[in-house]
Tab-separated table of C-alpha atoms in Angstrom:
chain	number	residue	atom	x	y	z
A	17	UNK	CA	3.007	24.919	2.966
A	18	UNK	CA	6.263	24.438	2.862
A	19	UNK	CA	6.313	21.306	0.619
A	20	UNK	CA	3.340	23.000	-1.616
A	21	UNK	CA	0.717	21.128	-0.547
A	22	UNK	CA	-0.754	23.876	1.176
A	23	UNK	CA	-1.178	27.534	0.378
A	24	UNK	CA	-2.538	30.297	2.018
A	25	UNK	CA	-5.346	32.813	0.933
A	26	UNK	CA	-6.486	35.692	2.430
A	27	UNK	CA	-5.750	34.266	5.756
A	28	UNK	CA	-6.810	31.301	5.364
A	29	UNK	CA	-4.939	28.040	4.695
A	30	UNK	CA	-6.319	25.637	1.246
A	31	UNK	CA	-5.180	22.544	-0.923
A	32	UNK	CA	-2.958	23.757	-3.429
A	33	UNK	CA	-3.374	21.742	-6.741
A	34	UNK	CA	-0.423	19.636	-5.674
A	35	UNK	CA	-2.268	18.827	-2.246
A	36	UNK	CA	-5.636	17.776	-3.905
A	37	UNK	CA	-3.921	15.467	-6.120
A	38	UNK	CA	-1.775	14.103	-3.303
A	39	UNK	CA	-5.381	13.841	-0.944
A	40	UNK	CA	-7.463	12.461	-4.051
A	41	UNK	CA	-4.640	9.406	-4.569
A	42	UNK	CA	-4.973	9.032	-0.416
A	43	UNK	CA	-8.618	8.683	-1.286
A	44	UNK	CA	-8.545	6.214	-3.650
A	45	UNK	CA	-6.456	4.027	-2.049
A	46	UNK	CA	-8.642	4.360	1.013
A	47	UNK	CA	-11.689	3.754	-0.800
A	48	UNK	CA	-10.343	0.349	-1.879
A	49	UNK	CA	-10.833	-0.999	1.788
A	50	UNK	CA	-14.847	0.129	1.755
A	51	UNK	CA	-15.918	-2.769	-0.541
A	52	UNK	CA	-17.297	-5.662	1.243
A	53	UNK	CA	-14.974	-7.939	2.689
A	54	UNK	CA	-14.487	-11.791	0.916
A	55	UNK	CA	-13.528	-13.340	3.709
A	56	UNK	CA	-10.188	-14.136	2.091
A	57	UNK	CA	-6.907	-12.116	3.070
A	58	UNK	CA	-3.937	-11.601	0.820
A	59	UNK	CA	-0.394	-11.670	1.897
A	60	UNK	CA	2.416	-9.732	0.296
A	61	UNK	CA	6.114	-11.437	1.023
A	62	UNK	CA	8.678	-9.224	-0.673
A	63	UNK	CA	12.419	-8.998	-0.971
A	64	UNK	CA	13.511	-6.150	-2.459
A	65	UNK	CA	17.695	-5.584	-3.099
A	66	UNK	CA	19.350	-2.541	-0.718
A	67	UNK	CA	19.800	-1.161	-4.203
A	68	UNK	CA	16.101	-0.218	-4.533
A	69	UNK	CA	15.651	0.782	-1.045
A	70	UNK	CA	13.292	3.986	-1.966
A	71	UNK	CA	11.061	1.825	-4.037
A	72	UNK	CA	10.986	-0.729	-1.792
A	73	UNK	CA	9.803	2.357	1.115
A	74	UNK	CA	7.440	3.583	-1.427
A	75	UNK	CA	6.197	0.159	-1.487
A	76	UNK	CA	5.288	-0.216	2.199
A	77	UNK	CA	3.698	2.930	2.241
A	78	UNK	CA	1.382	2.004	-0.520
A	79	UNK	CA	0.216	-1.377	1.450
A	80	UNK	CA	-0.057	0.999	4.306
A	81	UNK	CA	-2.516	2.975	2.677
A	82	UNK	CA	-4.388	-0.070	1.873
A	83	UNK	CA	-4.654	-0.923	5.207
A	84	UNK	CA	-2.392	-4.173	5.106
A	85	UNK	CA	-0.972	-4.975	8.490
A	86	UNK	CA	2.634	-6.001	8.740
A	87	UNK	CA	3.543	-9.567	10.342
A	88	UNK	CA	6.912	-9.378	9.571
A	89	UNK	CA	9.580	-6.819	8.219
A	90	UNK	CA	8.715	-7.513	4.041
A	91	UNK	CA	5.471	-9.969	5.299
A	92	UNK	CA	1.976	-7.929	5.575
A	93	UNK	CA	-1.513	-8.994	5.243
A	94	UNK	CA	-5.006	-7.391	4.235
A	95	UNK	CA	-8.014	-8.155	3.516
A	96	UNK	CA	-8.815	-6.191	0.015
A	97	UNK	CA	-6.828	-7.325	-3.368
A	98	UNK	CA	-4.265	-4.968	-4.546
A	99	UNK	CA	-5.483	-2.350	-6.917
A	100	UNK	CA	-4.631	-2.787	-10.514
A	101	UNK	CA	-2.518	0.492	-10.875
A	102	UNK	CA	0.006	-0.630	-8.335
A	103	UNK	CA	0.082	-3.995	-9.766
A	104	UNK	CA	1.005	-1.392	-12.723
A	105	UNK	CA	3.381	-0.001	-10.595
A	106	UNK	CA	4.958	-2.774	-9.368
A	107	UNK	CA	5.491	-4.077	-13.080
A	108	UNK	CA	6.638	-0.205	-14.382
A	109	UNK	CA	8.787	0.011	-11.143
A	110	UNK	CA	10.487	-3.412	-12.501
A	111	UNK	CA	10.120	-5.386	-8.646
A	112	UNK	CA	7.736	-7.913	-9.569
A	113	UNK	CA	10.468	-10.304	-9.426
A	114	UNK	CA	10.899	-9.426	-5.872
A	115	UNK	CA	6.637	-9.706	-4.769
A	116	UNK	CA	5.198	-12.695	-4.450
A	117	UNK	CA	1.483	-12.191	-3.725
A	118	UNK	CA	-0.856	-14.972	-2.002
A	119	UNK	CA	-4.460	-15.295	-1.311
A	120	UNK	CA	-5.360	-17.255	2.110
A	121	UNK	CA	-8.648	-18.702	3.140
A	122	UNK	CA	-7.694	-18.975	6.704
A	123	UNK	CA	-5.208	-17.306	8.813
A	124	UNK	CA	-4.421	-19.590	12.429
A	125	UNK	CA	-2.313	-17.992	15.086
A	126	UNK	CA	-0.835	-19.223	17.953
A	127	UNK	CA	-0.373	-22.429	16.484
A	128	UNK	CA	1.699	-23.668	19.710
């Protein structure tokens, strides 16, 4: 409520518009991971500068929401391609310098 995503009315707590936008982008992003799996995983290596530190944040958080899996501090790894808005947004946020983006066959751990 105190951010506006909620409201309350007659008692009882709702979305506000703000809150069913903010759930219906959650959903989306979600929804990516419920098409059947290729057997192929992508990995996201990134090194974004200090300088864009709350884009970079806002960056994890998306691959969160994807459900990619971090190996290493600016390594993570999922299973589902990245959606073609935040390839958008990657592009409009001017860091695809910084992104490489890879698409693996086979992951092998514990090599020794």
């Amino acid at each position: 409520q105190k951010y506006g995503f909620v409201e309350k009315i007659g008692g009882k707590y709702a979305l506000s518009e703000k809150g069913k936008k903010l759930a219906d982008y959650i959903l989306a992003r979600k929804r990516t991971s419920a098409d059947k799996w290729d057997r192929k995983f992508r990995v996201v290596i990134f090194d974004i500068p200090e300088e864009k530190s709350k884009i970079r944040d806002w960056f994890r958080r998306e691959l969160y929401m994807l459900n990619y899996k971090k190996l290493q501090k600016s390594v993570f790894i999922g299973k589902y391609p990245l959606p073609k808005d935040l390839i958008k947004d990657i592009k409009r946020q001017d860091i695809g310098n910084f992104v490489n983006y890879f698409l693996v066959e086979k992951v092998y751990r514990n090599l020794f």
